[in-house]
């Protein structure tokens, strides 16, 4: 079964973009494509891709060389198998795309979407984008197919660190305190609760300089936690700090005023809870 779809990037980087400029007058810095051998500037149309051999020799590839490569999945998303999502380690995920049904593909799109969502699995697929073939997963998010390209297994580095071979002893008290810290800070994930504070501060600096205002430096963040002498003390301080940040401050009861003479004409006011 073939389902025609359109591909859209699902993410974007919200970083502050800069240009390289001349410090004296703010002029943009431009670069020329110059050949290392003859020193001449090379037009973009004459630039090819080259692969340098260990010997230093350069293998030059042309568009025809790339056209002959066996990209059998070009402009196709071929489903290879269906598998539980928890079996796919997130370390393999690379980039995310939305898929929209194209033309008369809406009905088979919805059919596969509903069947895949009902199965609780994801589709493992193969796709070719920008002359590069990748594995990917296909899953359903908010009624839309989401394609997540993946790295190949040989592109994921192995975590071969020396400490993994060492025998490091963790005391039961330390493990219990660490577990207590995790329980204290456990909560449902809501991405809207977080923001890029660095980008906002950087944008504020740019806006201030553009408007000729003084740049106001943000207040330094102080660490209220006491200096710990050992790991257990550090964990205990972290637990106390986490509990303090999550527990609303208790109101101090108001001091009672001296009793006044009763006035029968007045009705006592009803107290509302905050």
PDB file of C-alpha atoms in Angstrom:
ATOM      1  CA  UNK A   1       0.000   0.000   0.000  1.00  0.00           C
ATOM      2  CA  UNK A   2       1.376   3.417  -0.962  1.00  0.00           C
ATOM      3  CA  UNK A   3       0.358   6.596   0.882  1.00  0.00           C
ATOM      4  CA  UNK A   4       1.389   9.938  -0.666  1.00  0.00           C
ATOM      5  CA  UNK A   5       2.606  12.387   1.999  1.00  0.00           C
ATOM      6  CA  UNK A   6       4.364  15.725   2.378  1.00  0.00           C
ATOM      7  CA  UNK A   7       7.307  16.163   4.750  1.00  0.00           C
ATOM      8  CA  UNK A   8       7.678  19.123   7.129  1.00  0.00           C
ATOM      9  CA  UNK A   9      10.378  19.789   9.707  1.00  0.00           C
ATOM     10  CA  UNK A  10       8.779  19.507  13.158  1.00  0.00           C
ATOM     11  CA  UNK A  11      11.396  21.498  15.075  1.00  0.00           C
ATOM     12  CA  UNK A  12      13.313  24.748  14.756  1.00  0.00           C
ATOM     13  CA  UNK A  13      16.215  26.290  16.630  1.00  0.00           C
ATOM     14  CA  UNK A  14      15.185  29.474  18.462  1.00  0.00           C
ATOM     15  CA  UNK A  15      18.730  30.691  18.935  1.00  0.00           C
ATOM     16  CA  UNK A  16      19.896  34.278  18.488  1.00  0.00           C
ATOM     17  CA  UNK A  17      21.635  34.533  15.106  1.00  0.00           C
ATOM     18  CA  UNK A  18      24.818  36.558  14.757  1.00  0.00           C
ATOM     19  CA  UNK A  19      26.926  37.728  11.819  1.00  0.00           C
ATOM     20  CA  UNK A  20      30.677  38.155  11.793  1.00  0.00           C
ATOM     21  CA  UNK A  21      31.318  41.881  11.417  1.00  0.00           C
ATOM     22  CA  UNK A  22      34.177  44.369  11.453  1.00  0.00           C
ATOM     23  CA  UNK A  23      34.534  45.611  15.034  1.00  0.00           C
ATOM     24  CA  UNK A  24      35.317  49.171  13.873  1.00  0.00           C
ATOM     25  CA  UNK A  25      32.305  49.896  11.654  1.00  0.00           C
ATOM     26  CA  UNK A  26      29.985  46.839  11.858  1.00  0.00           C
ATOM     27  CA  UNK A  27      30.506  45.863   8.212  1.00  0.00           C
ATOM     28  CA  UNK A  28      29.682  42.253   7.305  1.00  0.00           C
ATOM     29  CA  UNK A  29      32.635  39.925   6.785  1.00  0.00           C
ATOM     30  CA  UNK A  30      32.566  38.064   3.460  1.00  0.00           C
ATOM     31  CA  UNK A  31      34.557  34.993   2.484  1.00  0.00           C
ATOM     32  CA  UNK A  32      35.818  34.004  -0.944  1.00  0.00           C
ATOM     33  CA  UNK A  33      36.079  30.421  -2.200  1.00  0.00           C
ATOM     34  CA  UNK A  34      39.722  30.238  -3.222  1.00  0.00           C
ATOM     35  CA  UNK A  35      41.535  27.207  -4.611  1.00  0.00           C
ATOM     36  CA  UNK A  36      44.440  26.181  -2.409  1.00  0.00           C
ATOM     37  CA  UNK A  37      46.576  25.176  -5.405  1.00  0.00           C
ATOM     38  CA  UNK A  38      46.332  28.105  -7.846  1.00  0.00           C
ATOM     39  CA  UNK A  39      44.991  30.778  -5.448  1.00  0.00           C
ATOM     40  CA  UNK A  40      42.150  31.674  -7.818  1.00  0.00           C
ATOM     41  CA  UNK A  41      38.556  32.288  -6.708  1.00  0.00           C
ATOM     42  CA  UNK A  42      36.335  29.360  -7.751  1.00  0.00           C
ATOM     43  CA  UNK A  43      32.717  29.849  -8.969  1.00  0.00           C
ATOM     44  CA  UNK A  44      30.142  27.859  -7.046  1.00  0.00           C
ATOM     45  CA  UNK A  45      29.252  25.839 -10.154  1.00  0.00           C
ATOM     46  CA  UNK A  46      32.826  24.538 -10.389  1.00  0.00           C
ATOM     47  CA  UNK A  47      32.933  23.252  -6.809  1.00  0.00           C
ATOM     48  CA  UNK A  48      32.706  19.487  -6.336  1.00  0.00           C
ATOM     49  CA  UNK A  49      32.895  17.157  -3.338  1.00  0.00           C
ATOM     50  CA  UNK A  50      36.218  15.539  -2.571  1.00  0.00           C
ATOM     51  CA  UNK A  51      37.309  12.765  -0.216  1.00  0.00           C
ATOM     52  CA  UNK A  52      40.874  12.918   1.085  1.00  0.00           C
ATOM     53  CA  UNK A  53      42.730   9.612   1.270  1.00  0.00           C
ATOM     54  CA  UNK A  54      45.192   8.810   4.075  1.00  0.00           C
ATOM     55  CA  UNK A  55      47.966   9.415   1.550  1.00  0.00           C
ATOM     56  CA  UNK A  56      46.783  13.009   1.049  1.00  0.00           C
ATOM     57  CA  UNK A  57      45.408  12.396  -2.443  1.00  0.00           C
ATOM     58  CA  UNK A  58      41.940  13.753  -3.190  1.00  0.00           C
ATOM     59  CA  UNK A  59      39.165  11.711  -4.808  1.00  0.00           C
ATOM     60  CA  UNK A  60      36.797  14.085  -6.628  1.00  0.00           C
ATOM     61  CA  UNK A  61      33.160  12.982  -6.964  1.00  0.00           C
ATOM     62  CA  UNK A  62      30.725  14.391  -9.514  1.00  0.00           C
ATOM     63  CA  UNK A  63      26.921  14.621  -9.557  1.00  0.00           C
ATOM     64  CA  UNK A  64      26.892  11.570 -11.832  1.00  0.00           C
ATOM     65  CA  UNK A  65      28.749   9.548  -9.197  1.00  0.00           C
ATOM     66  CA  UNK A  66      26.075  10.329  -6.607  1.00  0.00           C
ATOM     67  CA  UNK A  67      23.259   9.663  -9.090  1.00  0.00           C
ATOM     68  CA  UNK A  68      24.511   6.082  -9.594  1.00  0.00           C
ATOM     69  CA  UNK A  69      24.392   5.224  -5.884  1.00  0.00           C
ATOM     70  CA  UNK A  70      21.773   2.594  -4.896  1.00  0.00           C
ATOM     71  CA  UNK A  71      19.325   4.839  -3.030  1.00  0.00           C
ATOM     72  CA  UNK A  72      16.380   2.481  -3.510  1.00  0.00           C
ATOM     73  CA  UNK A  73      14.221   4.398  -1.031  1.00  0.00           C
ATOM     74  CA  UNK A  74      14.651   7.756  -2.754  1.00  0.00           C
ATOM     75  CA  UNK A  75      11.498   9.856  -2.219  1.00  0.00           C
ATOM     76  CA  UNK A  76       9.961   6.889  -0.404  1.00  0.00           C
ATOM     77  CA  UNK A  77       9.442   5.873   3.214  1.00  0.00           C
ATOM     78  CA  UNK A  78       9.612   2.085   3.231  1.00  0.00           C
ATOM     79  CA  UNK A  79       8.175   0.328   6.280  1.00  0.00           C
ATOM     80  CA  UNK A  80      10.511  -2.448   7.426  1.00  0.00           C
ATOM     81  CA  UNK A  81       8.812  -3.716  10.602  1.00  0.00           C
ATOM     82  CA  UNK A  82       6.669  -2.752  13.599  1.00  0.00           C
ATOM     83  CA  UNK A  83       8.128  -2.788  17.099  1.00  0.00           C
ATOM     84  CA  UNK A  84       7.434  -1.448  20.629  1.00  0.00           C
ATOM     85  CA  UNK A  85       8.728   2.093  21.098  1.00  0.00           C
ATOM     86  CA  UNK A  86      10.504   1.232  24.371  1.00  0.00           C
ATOM     87  CA  UNK A  87      12.859  -1.048  22.411  1.00  0.00           C
ATOM     88  CA  UNK A  88      14.245   1.941  20.485  1.00  0.00           C
ATOM     89  CA  UNK A  89      16.826   3.821  22.554  1.00  0.00           C
ATOM     90  CA  UNK A  90      16.336   7.637  22.245  1.00  0.00           C
ATOM     91  CA  UNK A  91      20.084   8.005  21.647  1.00  0.00           C
ATOM     92  CA  UNK A  92      19.438   6.957  18.043  1.00  0.00           C
ATOM     93  CA  UNK A  93      16.956   9.768  17.306  1.00  0.00           C
ATOM     94  CA  UNK A  94      18.297  12.544  15.092  1.00  0.00           C
ATOM     95  CA  UNK A  95      15.658  14.871  13.557  1.00  0.00           C
ATOM     96  CA  UNK A  96      11.860  15.015  13.639  1.00  0.00           C
ATOM     97  CA  UNK A  97       9.416  15.611  10.769  1.00  0.00           C
ATOM     98  CA  UNK A  98       5.635  15.843  10.424  1.00  0.00           C
ATOM     99  CA  UNK A  99       3.910  13.916   7.656  1.00  0.00           C
ATOM    100  CA  UNK A 100       0.800  15.351   5.976  1.00  0.00           C
ATOM    101  CA  UNK A 101      -1.361  13.292   3.587  1.00  0.00           C
ATOM    102  CA  UNK A 102      -1.098  14.515   0.016  1.00  0.00           C
ATOM    103  CA  UNK A 103      -3.796  14.400  -2.636  1.00  0.00           C
ATOM    104  CA  UNK A 104      -6.066  11.387  -2.201  1.00  0.00           C
ATOM    105  CA  UNK A 105      -3.871   9.844   0.500  1.00  0.00           C
ATOM    106  CA  UNK A 106      -5.976  11.032   3.459  1.00  0.00           C
ATOM    107  CA  UNK A 107      -8.018   7.821   3.890  1.00  0.00           C
ATOM    108  CA  UNK A 108      -5.115   5.300   3.810  1.00  0.00           C
ATOM    109  CA  UNK A 109      -3.150   7.752   5.975  1.00  0.00           C
ATOM    110  CA  UNK A 110      -5.897   7.759   8.624  1.00  0.00           C
ATOM    111  CA  UNK A 111      -6.314   3.994   8.318  1.00  0.00           C
ATOM    112  CA  UNK A 112      -2.637   3.295   8.999  1.00  0.00           C
ATOM    113  CA  UNK A 113      -2.547   5.982  11.702  1.00  0.00           C
ATOM    114  CA  UNK A 114      -5.458   4.491  13.631  1.00  0.00           C
ATOM    115  CA  UNK A 115      -4.169   0.935  13.253  1.00  0.00           C
ATOM    116  CA  UNK A 116      -0.667   1.912  14.395  1.00  0.00           C
ATOM    117  CA  UNK A 117      -1.981   3.911  17.340  1.00  0.00           C
ATOM    118  CA  UNK A 118      -4.230   1.045  18.386  1.00  0.00           C
ATOM    119  CA  UNK A 119      -1.340  -1.422  18.238  1.00  0.00           C
ATOM    120  CA  UNK A 120       0.778   0.672  20.630  1.00  0.00           C
ATOM    121  CA  UNK A 121       3.829   0.151  18.408  1.00  0.00           C
ATOM    122  CA  UNK A 122       5.939   2.231  16.037  1.00  0.00           C
ATOM    123  CA  UNK A 123       6.980   1.516  12.467  1.00  0.00           C
ATOM    124  CA  UNK A 124      10.690   1.112  11.716  1.00  0.00           C
ATOM    125  CA  UNK A 125      11.248   2.585   8.269  1.00  0.00           C
ATOM    126  CA  UNK A 126      14.007   3.475   5.830  1.00  0.00           C
ATOM    127  CA  UNK A 127      14.083   6.868   4.132  1.00  0.00           C
ATOM    128  CA  UNK A 128      16.497   8.843   1.935  1.00  0.00           C
ATOM    129  CA  UNK A 129      16.794  12.585   2.551  1.00  0.00           C
ATOM    130  CA  UNK A 130      19.356  14.897   0.944  1.00  0.00           C
ATOM    131  CA  UNK A 131      21.284  12.043  -0.656  1.00  0.00           C
ATOM    132  CA  UNK A 132      21.585  10.186   2.626  1.00  0.00           C
ATOM    133  CA  UNK A 133      19.768   7.029   3.629  1.00  0.00           C
ATOM    134  CA  UNK A 134      18.611   6.708   7.223  1.00  0.00           C
ATOM    135  CA  UNK A 135      16.660   4.460   9.488  1.00  0.00           C
ATOM    136  CA  UNK A 136      13.675   6.134  11.112  1.00  0.00           C
ATOM    137  CA  UNK A 137      10.653   5.489  13.273  1.00  0.00           C
ATOM    138  CA  UNK A 138       7.089   6.385  12.406  1.00  0.00           C
ATOM    139  CA  UNK A 139       4.705   7.056  15.286  1.00  0.00           C
ATOM    140  CA  UNK A 140       1.492   8.980  15.953  1.00  0.00           C
ATOM    141  CA  UNK A 141       1.447  12.252  17.911  1.00  0.00           C
ATOM    142  CA  UNK A 142      -1.794  14.246  18.236  1.00  0.00           C
ATOM    143  CA  UNK A 143      -3.326  12.532  15.214  1.00  0.00           C
ATOM    144  CA  UNK A 144      -0.333  13.153  12.926  1.00  0.00           C
ATOM    145  CA  UNK A 145       2.427  10.814  11.766  1.00  0.00           C
ATOM    146  CA  UNK A 146       5.804  11.846  13.148  1.00  0.00           C
ATOM    147  CA  UNK A 147       8.946  10.644  11.379  1.00  0.00           C
ATOM    148  CA  UNK A 148      12.111  10.603  13.484  1.00  0.00           C
ATOM    149  CA  UNK A 149      15.286   9.881  11.562  1.00  0.00           C
ATOM    150  CA  UNK A 150      17.833   7.745  13.378  1.00  0.00           C
ATOM    151  CA  UNK A 151      21.579   7.327  13.494  1.00  0.00           C
ATOM    152  CA  UNK A 152      23.084   4.082  12.258  1.00  0.00           C
ATOM    153  CA  UNK A 153      24.482   1.803  14.992  1.00  0.00           C
ATOM    154  CA  UNK A 154      28.105   2.527  14.011  1.00  0.00           C
ATOM    155  CA  UNK A 155      27.431   6.273  14.476  1.00  0.00           C
ATOM    156  CA  UNK A 156      26.686   5.868  18.196  1.00  0.00           C
ATOM    157  CA  UNK A 157      29.834   5.931  20.313  1.00  0.00           C
ATOM    158  CA  UNK A 158      30.363   3.409  23.075  1.00  0.00           C
ATOM    159  CA  UNK A 159      30.666   4.751  26.621  1.00  0.00           C
ATOM    160  CA  UNK A 160      34.008   3.091  27.456  1.00  0.00           C
ATOM    161  CA  UNK A 161      35.036   5.093  30.531  1.00  0.00           C
ATOM    162  CA  UNK A 162      37.682   3.872  33.014  1.00  0.00           C
ATOM    163  CA  UNK A 163      35.434   4.276  36.090  1.00  0.00           C
ATOM    164  CA  UNK A 164      33.150   1.530  34.760  1.00  0.00           C
ATOM    165  CA  UNK A 165      35.901  -0.969  35.521  1.00  0.00           C
ATOM    166  CA  UNK A 166      36.392   0.282  39.077  1.00  0.00           C
ATOM    167  CA  UNK A 167      34.663  -1.117  42.161  1.00  0.00           C
ATOM    168  CA  UNK A 168      32.948   1.911  43.669  1.00  0.00           C
ATOM    169  CA  UNK A 169      31.058   1.234  46.900  1.00  0.00           C
ATOM    170  CA  UNK A 170      27.780   3.055  47.567  1.00  0.00           C
ATOM    171  CA  UNK A 171      26.505   2.916  51.146  1.00  0.00           C
ATOM    172  CA  UNK A 172      22.839   1.988  51.773  1.00  0.00           C
ATOM    173  CA  UNK A 173      22.269   5.336  53.537  1.00  0.00           C
ATOM    174  CA  UNK A 174      23.519   7.237  50.498  1.00  0.00           C
ATOM    175  CA  UNK A 175      21.319   5.206  48.157  1.00  0.00           C
ATOM    176  CA  UNK A 176      18.281   5.762  50.385  1.00  0.00           C
ATOM    177  CA  UNK A 177      18.912   9.502  50.504  1.00  0.00           C
ATOM    178  CA  UNK A 178      19.365   9.665  46.723  1.00  0.00           C
ATOM    179  CA  UNK A 179      16.084   7.776  46.269  1.00  0.00           C
ATOM    180  CA  UNK A 180      14.414  10.235  48.642  1.00  0.00           C
ATOM    181  CA  UNK A 181      15.690  13.133  46.521  1.00  0.00           C
ATOM    182  CA  UNK A 182      14.230  11.562  43.376  1.00  0.00           C
ATOM    183  CA  UNK A 183      10.872  11.001  45.075  1.00  0.00           C
ATOM    184  CA  UNK A 184      10.799  14.582  46.343  1.00  0.00           C
ATOM    185  CA  UNK A 185      11.451  16.051  42.894  1.00  0.00           C
ATOM    186  CA  UNK A 186       9.216  13.621  40.952  1.00  0.00           C
ATOM    187  CA  UNK A 187       6.519  15.357  38.853  1.00  0.00           C
ATOM    188  CA  UNK A 188       4.711  15.094  35.529  1.00  0.00           C
ATOM    189  CA  UNK A 189       6.725  16.632  32.702  1.00  0.00           C
ATOM    190  CA  UNK A 190       5.284  19.886  31.354  1.00  0.00           C
ATOM    191  CA  UNK A 191       7.668  21.516  28.835  1.00  0.00           C
ATOM    192  CA  UNK A 192       5.785  24.834  29.067  1.00  0.00           C
ATOM    193  CA  UNK A 193       7.169  25.274  32.593  1.00  0.00           C
ATOM    194  CA  UNK A 194      10.697  25.763  31.246  1.00  0.00           C
ATOM    195  CA  UNK A 195      12.260  28.535  29.186  1.00  0.00           C
ATOM    196  CA  UNK A 196      15.584  29.471  27.662  1.00  0.00           C
ATOM    197  CA  UNK A 197      16.717  32.052  30.223  1.00  0.00           C
ATOM    198  CA  UNK A 198      20.052  32.617  28.458  1.00  0.00           C
ATOM    199  CA  UNK A 199      18.384  33.454  25.113  1.00  0.00           C
ATOM    200  CA  UNK A 200      15.937  35.841  26.807  1.00  0.00           C
ATOM    201  CA  UNK A 201      18.763  37.615  28.661  1.00  0.00           C
ATOM    202  CA  UNK A 202      20.834  37.844  25.465  1.00  0.00           C
ATOM    203  CA  UNK A 203      17.874  39.288  23.543  1.00  0.00           C
ATOM    204  CA  UNK A 204      17.352  41.837  26.329  1.00  0.00           C
ATOM    205  CA  UNK A 205      20.995  42.937  25.975  1.00  0.00           C
ATOM    206  CA  UNK A 206      20.571  43.309  22.187  1.00  0.00           C
ATOM    207  CA  UNK A 207      17.328  45.299  22.588  1.00  0.00           C
ATOM    208  CA  UNK A 208      18.907  47.574  25.190  1.00  0.00           C
ATOM    209  CA  UNK A 209      21.934  48.332  22.999  1.00  0.00           C
ATOM    210  CA  UNK A 210      19.717  48.889  19.945  1.00  0.00           C
ATOM    211  CA  UNK A 211      17.618  51.424  21.879  1.00  0.00           C
ATOM    212  CA  UNK A 212      20.612  53.122  23.466  1.00  0.00           C
ATOM    213  CA  UNK A 213      19.661  52.066  27.001  1.00  0.00           C
ATOM    214  CA  UNK A 214      21.974  50.862  29.739  1.00  0.00           C
ATOM    215  CA  UNK A 215      22.365  47.119  29.943  1.00  0.00           C
ATOM    216  CA  UNK A 216      21.002  45.822  33.249  1.00  0.00           C
ATOM    217  CA  UNK A 217      22.876  42.820  34.517  1.00  0.00           C
ATOM    218  CA  UNK A 218      20.699  40.038  35.966  1.00  0.00           C
ATOM    219  CA  UNK A 219      21.059  39.365  39.673  1.00  0.00           C
ATOM    220  CA  UNK A 220      23.501  36.643  40.641  1.00  0.00           C
ATOM    221  CA  UNK A 221      21.947  33.371  41.679  1.00  0.00           C
ATOM    222  CA  UNK A 222      23.082  32.486  45.182  1.00  0.00           C
ATOM    223  CA  UNK A 223      23.319  28.949  46.428  1.00  0.00           C
ATOM    224  CA  UNK A 224      21.456  28.693  49.717  1.00  0.00           C
ATOM    225  CA  UNK A 225      22.583  25.125  50.332  1.00  0.00           C
ATOM    226  CA  UNK A 226      25.330  24.815  52.949  1.00  0.00           C
ATOM    227  CA  UNK A 227      28.711  23.459  51.991  1.00  0.00           C
ATOM    228  CA  UNK A 228      28.658  19.697  52.402  1.00  0.00           C
ATOM    229  CA  UNK A 229      31.547  17.812  53.882  1.00  0.00           C
ATOM    230  CA  UNK A 230      30.579  14.453  52.390  1.00  0.00           C
ATOM    231  CA  UNK A 231      28.236  12.882  49.864  1.00  0.00           C
ATOM    232  CA  UNK A 232      25.537  12.030  52.413  1.00  0.00           C
ATOM    233  CA  UNK A 233      25.463  15.603  53.731  1.00  0.00           C
ATOM    234  CA  UNK A 234      25.228  16.931  50.179  1.00  0.00           C
ATOM    235  CA  UNK A 235      22.302  14.628  49.421  1.00  0.00           C
ATOM    236  CA  UNK A 236      20.546  15.634  52.647  1.00  0.00           C
ATOM    237  CA  UNK A 237      20.978  19.319  51.783  1.00  0.00           C
ATOM    238  CA  UNK A 238      19.593  18.687  48.301  1.00  0.00           C
ATOM    239  CA  UNK A 239      16.531  16.919  49.728  1.00  0.00           C
ATOM    240  CA  UNK A 240      15.896  19.784  52.151  1.00  0.00           C
ATOM    241  CA  UNK A 241      16.258  22.359  49.373  1.00  0.00           C
ATOM    242  CA  UNK A 242      13.895  20.402  47.102  1.00  0.00           C
ATOM    243  CA  UNK A 243      11.272  20.132  49.845  1.00  0.00           C
ATOM    244  CA  UNK A 244      11.598  23.841  50.603  1.00  0.00           C
ATOM    245  CA  UNK A 245      11.099  24.809  46.953  1.00  0.00           C
ATOM    246  CA  UNK A 246       8.007  22.620  46.573  1.00  0.00           C
ATOM    247  CA  UNK A 247       6.290  23.373  49.892  1.00  0.00           C
ATOM    248  CA  UNK A 248       4.298  26.628  49.978  1.00  0.00           C
ATOM    249  CA  UNK A 249       5.224  28.925  52.825  1.00  0.00           C
ATOM    250  CA  UNK A 250       2.899  28.718  55.820  1.00  0.00           C
ATOM    251  CA  UNK A 251       1.133  31.889  56.808  1.00  0.00           C
ATOM    252  CA  UNK A 252       2.016  33.286  60.223  1.00  0.00           C
ATOM    253  CA  UNK A 253      -1.151  33.569  62.305  1.00  0.00           C
ATOM    254  CA  UNK A 254      -2.132  37.186  62.953  1.00  0.00           C
ATOM    255  CA  UNK A 255      -1.851  38.466  66.493  1.00  0.00           C
ATOM    256  CA  UNK A 256      -5.190  39.064  68.136  1.00  0.00           C
ATOM    257  CA  UNK A 257      -6.098  42.653  68.828  1.00  0.00           C
ATOM    258  CA  UNK A 258      -7.322  43.660  72.293  1.00  0.00           C
ATOM    259  CA  UNK A 259     -10.967  42.777  72.851  1.00  0.00           C
ATOM    260  CA  UNK A 260     -13.351  45.638  72.129  1.00  0.00           C
ATOM    261  CA  UNK A 261     -16.710  46.329  73.640  1.00  0.00           C
ATOM    262  CA  UNK A 262     -19.562  44.495  71.975  1.00  0.00           C
ATOM    263  CA  UNK A 263     -21.856  46.484  69.706  1.00  0.00           C
ATOM    264  CA  UNK A 264     -25.108  44.593  69.120  1.00  0.00           C
ATOM    265  CA  UNK A 265     -26.039  46.736  66.098  1.00  0.00           C
ATOM    266  CA  UNK A 266     -23.160  45.296  64.028  1.00  0.00           C
ATOM    267  CA  UNK A 267     -23.092  41.842  62.445  1.00  0.00           C
ATOM    268  CA  UNK A 268     -19.768  39.948  62.467  1.00  0.00           C
ATOM    269  CA  UNK A 269     -18.142  39.722  59.003  1.00  0.00           C
ATOM    270  CA  UNK A 270     -17.735  36.301  57.330  1.00  0.00           C
ATOM    271  CA  UNK A 271     -14.084  35.279  56.894  1.00  0.00           C
ATOM    272  CA  UNK A 272     -13.106  34.066  53.374  1.00  0.00           C
ATOM    273  CA  UNK A 273     -10.405  31.528  52.873  1.00  0.00           C
ATOM    274  CA  UNK A 274      -7.482  32.550  50.718  1.00  0.00           C
TER     275      UNK A 274
END
